[in-house]
Short mmCIF file of C-alpha atoms in Angstrom, two decimals:
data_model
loop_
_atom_site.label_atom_id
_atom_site.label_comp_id
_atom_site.label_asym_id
_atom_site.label_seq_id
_atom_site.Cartn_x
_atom_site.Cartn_y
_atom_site.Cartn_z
CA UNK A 1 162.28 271.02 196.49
CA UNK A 2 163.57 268.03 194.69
CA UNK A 3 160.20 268.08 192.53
CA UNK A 4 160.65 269.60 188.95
CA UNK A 5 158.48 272.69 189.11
CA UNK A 6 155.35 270.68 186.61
CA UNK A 7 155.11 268.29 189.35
CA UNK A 8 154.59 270.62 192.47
CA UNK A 9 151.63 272.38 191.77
CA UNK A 10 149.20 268.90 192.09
CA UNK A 11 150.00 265.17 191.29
CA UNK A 12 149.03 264.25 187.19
CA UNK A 13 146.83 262.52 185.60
CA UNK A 14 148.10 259.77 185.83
CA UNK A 15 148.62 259.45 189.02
CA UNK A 16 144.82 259.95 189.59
CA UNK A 17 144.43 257.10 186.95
CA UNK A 18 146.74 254.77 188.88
CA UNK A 19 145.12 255.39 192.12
CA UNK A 20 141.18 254.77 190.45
CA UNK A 21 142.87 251.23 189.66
CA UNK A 22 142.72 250.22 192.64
CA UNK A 23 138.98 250.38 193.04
CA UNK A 24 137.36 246.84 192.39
CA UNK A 25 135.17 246.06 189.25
CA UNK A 26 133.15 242.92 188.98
CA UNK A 27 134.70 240.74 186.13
CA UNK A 28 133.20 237.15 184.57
CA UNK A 29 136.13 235.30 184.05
CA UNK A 30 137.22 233.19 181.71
CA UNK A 31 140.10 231.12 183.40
CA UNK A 32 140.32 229.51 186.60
CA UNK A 33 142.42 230.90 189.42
CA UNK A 34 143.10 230.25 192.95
CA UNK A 35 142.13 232.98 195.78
CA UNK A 36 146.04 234.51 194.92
CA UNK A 37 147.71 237.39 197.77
CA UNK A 38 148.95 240.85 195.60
CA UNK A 39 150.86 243.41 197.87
CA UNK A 40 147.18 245.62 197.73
CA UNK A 41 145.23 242.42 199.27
CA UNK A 42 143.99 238.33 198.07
CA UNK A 43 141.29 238.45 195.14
CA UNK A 44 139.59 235.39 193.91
CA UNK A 45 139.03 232.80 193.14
CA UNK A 46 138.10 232.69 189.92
CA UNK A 47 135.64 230.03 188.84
CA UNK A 48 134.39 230.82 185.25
CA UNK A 49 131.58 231.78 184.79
CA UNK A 50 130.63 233.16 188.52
CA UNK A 51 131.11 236.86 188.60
CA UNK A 52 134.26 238.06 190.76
CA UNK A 53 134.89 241.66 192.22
CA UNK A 54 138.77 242.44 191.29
CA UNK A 55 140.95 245.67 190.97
CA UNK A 56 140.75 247.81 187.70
CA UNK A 57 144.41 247.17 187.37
CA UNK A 58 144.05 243.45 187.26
CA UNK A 59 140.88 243.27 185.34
CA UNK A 60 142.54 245.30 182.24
CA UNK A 61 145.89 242.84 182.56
CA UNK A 62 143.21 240.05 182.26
CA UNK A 63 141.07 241.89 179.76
CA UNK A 64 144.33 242.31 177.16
CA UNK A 65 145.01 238.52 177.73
CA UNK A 66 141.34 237.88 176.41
CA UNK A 67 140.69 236.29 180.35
CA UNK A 68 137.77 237.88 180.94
CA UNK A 69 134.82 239.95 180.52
CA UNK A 70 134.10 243.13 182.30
CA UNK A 71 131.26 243.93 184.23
CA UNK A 72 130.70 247.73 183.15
CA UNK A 73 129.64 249.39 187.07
CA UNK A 74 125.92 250.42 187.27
CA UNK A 75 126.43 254.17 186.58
CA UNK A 76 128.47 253.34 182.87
CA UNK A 77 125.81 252.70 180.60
CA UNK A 78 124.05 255.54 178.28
CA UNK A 79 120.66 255.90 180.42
CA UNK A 80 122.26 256.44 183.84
CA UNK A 81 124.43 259.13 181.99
CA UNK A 82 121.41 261.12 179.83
CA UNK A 83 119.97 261.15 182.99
CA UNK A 84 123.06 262.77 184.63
CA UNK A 85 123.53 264.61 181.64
CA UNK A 86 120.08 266.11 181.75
CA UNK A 87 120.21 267.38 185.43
CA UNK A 88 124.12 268.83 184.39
CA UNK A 89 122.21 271.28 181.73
CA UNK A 90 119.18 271.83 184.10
CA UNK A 91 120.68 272.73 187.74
CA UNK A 92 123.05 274.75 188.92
CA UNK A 93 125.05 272.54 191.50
CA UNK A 94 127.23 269.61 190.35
CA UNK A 95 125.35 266.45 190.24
CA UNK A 96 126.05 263.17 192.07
CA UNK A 97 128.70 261.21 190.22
CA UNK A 98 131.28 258.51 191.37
CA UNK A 99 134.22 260.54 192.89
CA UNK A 100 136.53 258.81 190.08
CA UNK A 101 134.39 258.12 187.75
CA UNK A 102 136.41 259.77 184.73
CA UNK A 103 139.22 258.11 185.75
CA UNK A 104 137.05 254.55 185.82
CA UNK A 105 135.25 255.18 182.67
CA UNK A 106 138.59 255.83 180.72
CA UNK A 107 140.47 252.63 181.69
CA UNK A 108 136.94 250.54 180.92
CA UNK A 109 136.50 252.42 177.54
CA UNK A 110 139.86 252.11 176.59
CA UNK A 111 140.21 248.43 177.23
CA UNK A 112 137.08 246.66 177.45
CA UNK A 113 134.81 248.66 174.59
CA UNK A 114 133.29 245.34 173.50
CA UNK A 115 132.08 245.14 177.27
CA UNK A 116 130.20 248.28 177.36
CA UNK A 117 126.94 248.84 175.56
CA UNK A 118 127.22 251.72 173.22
CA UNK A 119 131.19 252.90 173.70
CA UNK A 120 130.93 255.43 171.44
CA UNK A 121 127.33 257.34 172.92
CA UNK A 122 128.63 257.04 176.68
CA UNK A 123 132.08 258.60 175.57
CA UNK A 124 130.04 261.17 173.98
CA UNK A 125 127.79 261.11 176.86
CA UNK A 126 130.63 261.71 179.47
CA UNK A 127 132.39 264.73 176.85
CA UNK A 128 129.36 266.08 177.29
CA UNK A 129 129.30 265.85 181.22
CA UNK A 130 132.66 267.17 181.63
CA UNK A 131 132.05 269.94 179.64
CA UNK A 132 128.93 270.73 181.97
CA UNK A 133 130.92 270.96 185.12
CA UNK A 134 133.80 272.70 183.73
CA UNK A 135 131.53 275.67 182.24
CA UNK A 136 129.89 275.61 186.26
CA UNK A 137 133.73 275.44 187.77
CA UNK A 138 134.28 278.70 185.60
CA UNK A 139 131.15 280.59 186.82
CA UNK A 140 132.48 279.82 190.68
CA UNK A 141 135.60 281.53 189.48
CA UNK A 142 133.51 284.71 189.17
CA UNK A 143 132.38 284.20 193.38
CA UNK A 144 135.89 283.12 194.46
CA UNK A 145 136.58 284.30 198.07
CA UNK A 146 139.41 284.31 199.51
CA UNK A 147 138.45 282.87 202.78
CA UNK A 148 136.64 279.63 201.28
CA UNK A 149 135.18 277.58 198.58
CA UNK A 150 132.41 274.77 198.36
CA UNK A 151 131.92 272.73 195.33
CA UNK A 152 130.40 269.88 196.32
CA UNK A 153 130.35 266.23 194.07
CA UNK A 154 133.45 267.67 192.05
CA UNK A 155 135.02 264.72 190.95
CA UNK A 156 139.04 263.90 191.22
CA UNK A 157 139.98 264.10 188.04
CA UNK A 158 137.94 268.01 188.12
CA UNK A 159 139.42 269.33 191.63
CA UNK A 160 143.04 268.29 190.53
CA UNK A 161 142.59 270.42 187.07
CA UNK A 162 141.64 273.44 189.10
CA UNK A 163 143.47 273.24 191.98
CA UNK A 164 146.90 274.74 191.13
CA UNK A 165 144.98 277.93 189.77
CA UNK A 166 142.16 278.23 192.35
CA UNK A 167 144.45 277.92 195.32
CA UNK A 168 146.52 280.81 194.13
CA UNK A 169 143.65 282.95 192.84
CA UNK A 170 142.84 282.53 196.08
CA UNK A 171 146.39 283.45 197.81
CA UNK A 172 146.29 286.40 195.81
CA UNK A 173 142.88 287.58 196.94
CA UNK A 174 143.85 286.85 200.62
CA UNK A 175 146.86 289.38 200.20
CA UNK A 176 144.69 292.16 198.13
CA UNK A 177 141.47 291.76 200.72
CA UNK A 178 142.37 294.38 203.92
CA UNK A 179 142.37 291.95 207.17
CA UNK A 180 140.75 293.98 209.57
CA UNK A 181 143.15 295.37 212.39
CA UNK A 182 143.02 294.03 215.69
CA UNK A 183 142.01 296.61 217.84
CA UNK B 1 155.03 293.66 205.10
CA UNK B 2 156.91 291.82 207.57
CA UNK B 3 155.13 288.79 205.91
CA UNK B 4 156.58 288.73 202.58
CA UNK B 5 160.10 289.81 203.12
CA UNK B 6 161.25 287.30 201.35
CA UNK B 7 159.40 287.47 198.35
CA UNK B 8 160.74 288.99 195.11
CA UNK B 9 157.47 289.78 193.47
CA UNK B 10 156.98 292.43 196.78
CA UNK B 11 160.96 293.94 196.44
CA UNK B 12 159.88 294.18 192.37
CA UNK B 13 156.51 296.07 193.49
CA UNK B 14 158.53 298.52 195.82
CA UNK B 15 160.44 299.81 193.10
CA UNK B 16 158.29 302.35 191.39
CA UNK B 17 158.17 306.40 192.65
CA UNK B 18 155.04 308.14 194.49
CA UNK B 19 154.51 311.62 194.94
CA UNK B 20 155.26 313.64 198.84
CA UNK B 21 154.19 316.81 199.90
CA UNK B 22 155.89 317.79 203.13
CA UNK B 23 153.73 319.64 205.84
CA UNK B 24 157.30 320.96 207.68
CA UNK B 25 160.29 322.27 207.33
CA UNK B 26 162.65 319.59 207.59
CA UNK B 27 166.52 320.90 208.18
CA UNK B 28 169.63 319.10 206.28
CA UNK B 29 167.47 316.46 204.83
CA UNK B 30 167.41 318.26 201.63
CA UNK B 31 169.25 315.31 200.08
CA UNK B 32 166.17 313.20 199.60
CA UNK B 33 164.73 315.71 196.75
CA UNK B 34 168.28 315.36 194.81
CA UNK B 35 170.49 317.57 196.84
CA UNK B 36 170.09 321.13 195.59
CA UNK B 37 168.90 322.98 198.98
CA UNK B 38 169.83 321.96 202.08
CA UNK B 39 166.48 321.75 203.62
CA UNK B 40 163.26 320.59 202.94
CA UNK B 41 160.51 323.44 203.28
CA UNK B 42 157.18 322.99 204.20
CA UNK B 43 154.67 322.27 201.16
CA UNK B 44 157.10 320.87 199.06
CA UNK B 45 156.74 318.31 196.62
CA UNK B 46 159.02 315.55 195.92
CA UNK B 47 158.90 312.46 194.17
CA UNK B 48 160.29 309.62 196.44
CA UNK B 49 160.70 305.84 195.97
CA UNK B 50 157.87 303.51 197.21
CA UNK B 51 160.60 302.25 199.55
CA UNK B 52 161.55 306.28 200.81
CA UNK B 53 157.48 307.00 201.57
CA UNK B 54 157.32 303.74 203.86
CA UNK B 55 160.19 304.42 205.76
CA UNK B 56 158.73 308.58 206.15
CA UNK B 57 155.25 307.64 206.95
CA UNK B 58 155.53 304.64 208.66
CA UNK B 59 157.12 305.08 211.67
CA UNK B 60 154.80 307.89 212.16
CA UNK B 61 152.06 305.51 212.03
CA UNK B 62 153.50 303.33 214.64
CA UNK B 63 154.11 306.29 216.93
CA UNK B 64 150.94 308.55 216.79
CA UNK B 65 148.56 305.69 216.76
CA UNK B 66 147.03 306.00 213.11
CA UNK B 67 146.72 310.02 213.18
CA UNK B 68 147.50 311.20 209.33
CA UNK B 69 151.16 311.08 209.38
CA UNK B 70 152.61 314.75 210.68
CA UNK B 71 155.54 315.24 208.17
CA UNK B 72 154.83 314.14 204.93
CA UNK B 73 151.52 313.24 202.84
CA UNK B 74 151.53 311.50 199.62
CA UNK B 75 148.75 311.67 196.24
CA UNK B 76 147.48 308.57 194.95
CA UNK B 77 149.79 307.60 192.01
CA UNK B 78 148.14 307.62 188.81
CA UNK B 79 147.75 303.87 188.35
CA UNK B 80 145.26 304.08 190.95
CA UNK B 81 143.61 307.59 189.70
CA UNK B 82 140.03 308.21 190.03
CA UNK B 83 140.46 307.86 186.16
CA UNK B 84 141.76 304.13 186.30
CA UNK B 85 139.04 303.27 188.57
CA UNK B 86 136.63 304.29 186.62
CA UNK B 87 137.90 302.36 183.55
CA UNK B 88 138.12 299.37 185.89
CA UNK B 89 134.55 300.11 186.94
CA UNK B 90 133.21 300.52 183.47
CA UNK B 91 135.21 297.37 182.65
CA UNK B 92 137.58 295.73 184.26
CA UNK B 93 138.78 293.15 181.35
CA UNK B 94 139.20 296.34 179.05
CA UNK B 95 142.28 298.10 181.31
CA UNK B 96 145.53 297.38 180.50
CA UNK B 97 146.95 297.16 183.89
CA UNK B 98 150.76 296.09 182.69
CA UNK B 99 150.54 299.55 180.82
CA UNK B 100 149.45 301.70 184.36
CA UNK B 101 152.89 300.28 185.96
CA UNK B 102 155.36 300.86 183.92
CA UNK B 103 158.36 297.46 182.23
CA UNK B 104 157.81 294.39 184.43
CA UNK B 105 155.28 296.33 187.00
CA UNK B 106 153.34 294.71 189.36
CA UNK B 107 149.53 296.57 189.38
CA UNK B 108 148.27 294.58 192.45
CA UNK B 109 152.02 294.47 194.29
CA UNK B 110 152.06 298.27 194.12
CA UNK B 111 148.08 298.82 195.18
CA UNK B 112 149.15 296.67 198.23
CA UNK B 113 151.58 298.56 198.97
CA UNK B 114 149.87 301.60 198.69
CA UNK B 115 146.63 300.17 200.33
CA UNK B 116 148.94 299.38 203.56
CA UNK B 117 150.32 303.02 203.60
CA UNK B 118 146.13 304.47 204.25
CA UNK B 119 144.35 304.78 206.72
CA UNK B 120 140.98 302.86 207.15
CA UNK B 121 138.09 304.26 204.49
CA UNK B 122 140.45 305.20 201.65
CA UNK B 123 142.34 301.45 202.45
CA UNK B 124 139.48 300.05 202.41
CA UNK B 125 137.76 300.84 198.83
CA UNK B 126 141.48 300.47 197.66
CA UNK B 127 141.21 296.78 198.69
CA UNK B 128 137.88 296.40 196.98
CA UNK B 129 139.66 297.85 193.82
CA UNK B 130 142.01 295.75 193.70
CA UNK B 131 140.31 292.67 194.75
CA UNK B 132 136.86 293.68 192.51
CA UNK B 133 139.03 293.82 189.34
CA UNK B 134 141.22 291.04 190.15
CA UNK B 135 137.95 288.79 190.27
CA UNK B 136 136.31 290.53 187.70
CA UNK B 137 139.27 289.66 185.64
CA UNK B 138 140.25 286.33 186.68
CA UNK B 139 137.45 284.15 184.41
CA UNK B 140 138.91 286.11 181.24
CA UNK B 141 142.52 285.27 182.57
CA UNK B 142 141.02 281.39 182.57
CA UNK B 143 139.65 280.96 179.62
CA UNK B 144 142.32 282.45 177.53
CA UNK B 145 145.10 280.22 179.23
CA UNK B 146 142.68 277.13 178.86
CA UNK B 147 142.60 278.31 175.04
CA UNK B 148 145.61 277.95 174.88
CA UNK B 149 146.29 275.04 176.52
CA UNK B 150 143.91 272.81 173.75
CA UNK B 151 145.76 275.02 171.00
CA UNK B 152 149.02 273.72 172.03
CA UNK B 153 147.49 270.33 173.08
CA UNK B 154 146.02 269.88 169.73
CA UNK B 155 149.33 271.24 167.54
CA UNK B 156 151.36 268.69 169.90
CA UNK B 157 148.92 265.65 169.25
CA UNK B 158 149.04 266.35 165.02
CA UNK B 159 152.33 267.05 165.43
CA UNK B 160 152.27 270.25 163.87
CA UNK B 161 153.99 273.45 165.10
CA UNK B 162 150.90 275.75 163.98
CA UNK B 163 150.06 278.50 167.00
CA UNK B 164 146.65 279.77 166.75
CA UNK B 165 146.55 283.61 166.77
CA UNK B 166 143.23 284.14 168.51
CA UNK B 167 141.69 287.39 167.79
CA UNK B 168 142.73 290.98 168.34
CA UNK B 169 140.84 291.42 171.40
CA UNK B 170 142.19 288.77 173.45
CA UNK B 171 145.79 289.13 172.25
CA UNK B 172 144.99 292.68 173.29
CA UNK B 173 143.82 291.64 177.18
CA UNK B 174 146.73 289.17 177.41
CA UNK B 175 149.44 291.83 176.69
CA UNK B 176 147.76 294.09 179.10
CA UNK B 177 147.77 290.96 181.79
CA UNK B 178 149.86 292.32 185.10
CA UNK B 179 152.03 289.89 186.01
CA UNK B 180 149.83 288.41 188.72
CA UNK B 181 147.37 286.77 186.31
CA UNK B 182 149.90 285.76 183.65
CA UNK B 183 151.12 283.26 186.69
CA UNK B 184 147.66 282.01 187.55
CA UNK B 185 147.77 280.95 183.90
CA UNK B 186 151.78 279.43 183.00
CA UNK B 187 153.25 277.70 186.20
CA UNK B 188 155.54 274.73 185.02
CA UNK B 189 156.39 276.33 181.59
CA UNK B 190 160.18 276.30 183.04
CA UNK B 191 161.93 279.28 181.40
CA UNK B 192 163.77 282.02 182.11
CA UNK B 193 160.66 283.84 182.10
CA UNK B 194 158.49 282.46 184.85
CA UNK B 195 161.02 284.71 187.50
CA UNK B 196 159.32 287.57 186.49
CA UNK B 197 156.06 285.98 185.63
CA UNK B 198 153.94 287.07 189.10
CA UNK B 199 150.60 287.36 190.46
CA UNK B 200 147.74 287.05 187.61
CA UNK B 201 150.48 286.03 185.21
CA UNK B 202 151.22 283.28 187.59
CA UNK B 203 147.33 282.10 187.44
CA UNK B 204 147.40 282.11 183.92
CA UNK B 205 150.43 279.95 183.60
CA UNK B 206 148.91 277.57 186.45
CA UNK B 207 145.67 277.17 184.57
CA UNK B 208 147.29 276.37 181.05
CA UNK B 209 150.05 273.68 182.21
CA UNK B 210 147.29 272.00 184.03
CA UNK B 211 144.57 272.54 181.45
CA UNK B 212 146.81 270.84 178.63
CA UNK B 213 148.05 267.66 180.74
CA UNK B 214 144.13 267.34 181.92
CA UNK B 215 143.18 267.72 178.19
CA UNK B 216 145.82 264.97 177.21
CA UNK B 217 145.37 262.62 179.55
CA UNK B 218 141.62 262.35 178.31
CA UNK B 219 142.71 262.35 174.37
CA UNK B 220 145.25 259.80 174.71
CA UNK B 221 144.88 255.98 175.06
CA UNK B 222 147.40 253.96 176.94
CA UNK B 223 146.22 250.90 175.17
CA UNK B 224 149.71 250.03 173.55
CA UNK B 225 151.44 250.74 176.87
CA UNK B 226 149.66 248.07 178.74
#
């Protein structure tokens, strides 16, 4: 394969970052702009100060040029996360998050901090969330099969961090378990 | 095995010796016990490559439909002795499996091997051996390499070349990784090395390289590059 061998196993992060960009995010903005057509579709227009749903990738371009405020989505703000938080450390399964969210959350934090209530407590917040899931992801390790595996509401950024080594844990336990012979 | 031809990791597995007792005389084959006698009496014992037993018991296999092969019978090799799986039962995390095999061995390779060579009961609690401690083991294997990972994700962000030691214990378990679980652990550290680095070793590798960009990607900002 053409691939260097880092690259085969499962795309980076970011990759995953580049493809959460793409998701919309409701900006106010602080220019005017016609309805404009980008290769990914037309956004706009922009008529300060109505609210406008464009990509991540576009807010953050305007965001750097001081064009606009974002509109932090409903789940990134610190009570929607204790909440979150609190069911994590309670039960067992993975709790309902946006599929991308870590991937979301990073861009806003990193550009827009003055946009978000609280930066610092919701990055703690979300720390604390990933490290939640990750110590679940390690008890499935302990039930791997090597027929199949559910985790249900794992989130991008989680399923491409395990997936190199849980699909060939799992390779290896199909060759060690006996198949039965056809008889 | 007609599945894996190919693959290295089974040719390196093959290469180790297991114990025959032959049940018959066998005339003019007395080269395969190092050339000494001519023939091979009944009831004697020679050691013969993993490769050697396949070809003597297999085709045996094939033509008296599963009966205990008539020629030859081999002892479980000592990496799989009642002693090792009782070690493995008491604890699987405490064995050191790349010690049972012998330079560059292959613990599961060879108890596949060795699994596909018996018959149905004794195949079948070799397969839960092997797949028992392989689980049993795999968390341990996980954590170390993700250890690892935010050591060597840490001493790249400060810039420093310090490697944490880690304690005695789990330098202990990693040297006595087969080299199955060292892979699950390293994939993508492109050296030399990773041709020989198989099975577990192979998880480990996979779970550090992937561990360490995942553990970047969330420490770094990319504020400058936009």
């Amino acid at each position: 394969m053409a691939l260097p061998p880092s690259l085969r196993a499962n795309i980076t992060p970011a990759e995953l970052e580049l493809i959460a960009s793409e998701q919309l995010v409701e900006i106010i903005p602080l220019v005017a702009m016609e309805r404009t057509a980008f290769i990914s579709g037309a956004y706009g227009p922009l008529r300060p100060p109505t609210k406008c749903k464009i990509p991540i990738w576009m807010a953050t371009n305007l965001k750097l040029k001081k064009k606009c405020h974002i509109v932090p989505p409903d789940w990134l703000n610190v009570e929607f996360l204790q909440e979150r938080l609190a069911r994590e450390t309670s039960e067992p399964d993975f709790s309902e998050l946006p599929f991308r969210f870590s991937e979301v959350a990073k861009v806003l934090l990193d550009v827009a901090p003055d946009d978000i209530p609280n930066p610092d407590k919701v990055r703690s917040l979300l720390k604390d969330i990933r490290e939640a899931r990750q110590a679940k992801s390690r008890e499935g390790l302990a039930k791997l099969d090597h027929s199949e595996l559910r985790l249900p509401n794992l989130c991008a950024m989680e399923i491409n961090e395990i997936r190199p080594f849980f699909v060939r844990a799992m390779s290896v336990l199909t060759q060690l378990v006996r198949e039965p012979r056809q008889g | 095995m007609e599945d894996d031809y190919y693959s290295i990791e089974s040719i390196l597995s093959e290469n180790q010796k297991i114990q025959c007792t032959f049940k018959v005389d066998i005339p003019d084959m007395g080269h395969l016990d190092g050339g000494k006698e001519r023939d091979i009496k009944a009831m004697s014992k020679f050691i013969s490559s993993l490769v050697h037993t396949v070809l003597l018991l297999n085709p045996l296999v094939f033509e008296f439909f599963e009966s205990a092969s008539d020629y030859a019978d081999f002892t479980i090799p000592p990496p799989f002795s009642a002693r090792v799986r009782n070690a493995l039962n008491a604890e699987a995390r405490s064995v050191r499996l790349s010690a049972l095999v012998g330079q560059g061995g292959l613990w599961y390779g060879f108890g596949r091997m060795i699994m596909r060579l018996l018959n149905d009961a004794p195949a079948e609690e070799m397969s839960n051996v092997l797949a028992k401690t392989f689980r049993a083991r795999l968390p341990e294997v996980i954590d170390q390499a993700q250890h690892f990972a935010s050591i060597h994700a840490s001493a790249a962000a400060s810039g420093s070349g310090a490697h944490g030691g880690g304690d005695t214990a789990a330098m202990a378990f990693r040297e006595g990784l087969d080299g199955t679980e060292r892979e699950c652990g390293c994939l993508g550290l492109s050296s030399p090395d990773t041709l020989r680095l198989m099975w577990l070793e192979i998880v480990f590798a996979l779970a550090q390289e992937s561990a360490r960009r995942t553990k970047k990607w969330y420490e770094t900002s990319d504020r400058g590059r936009r």
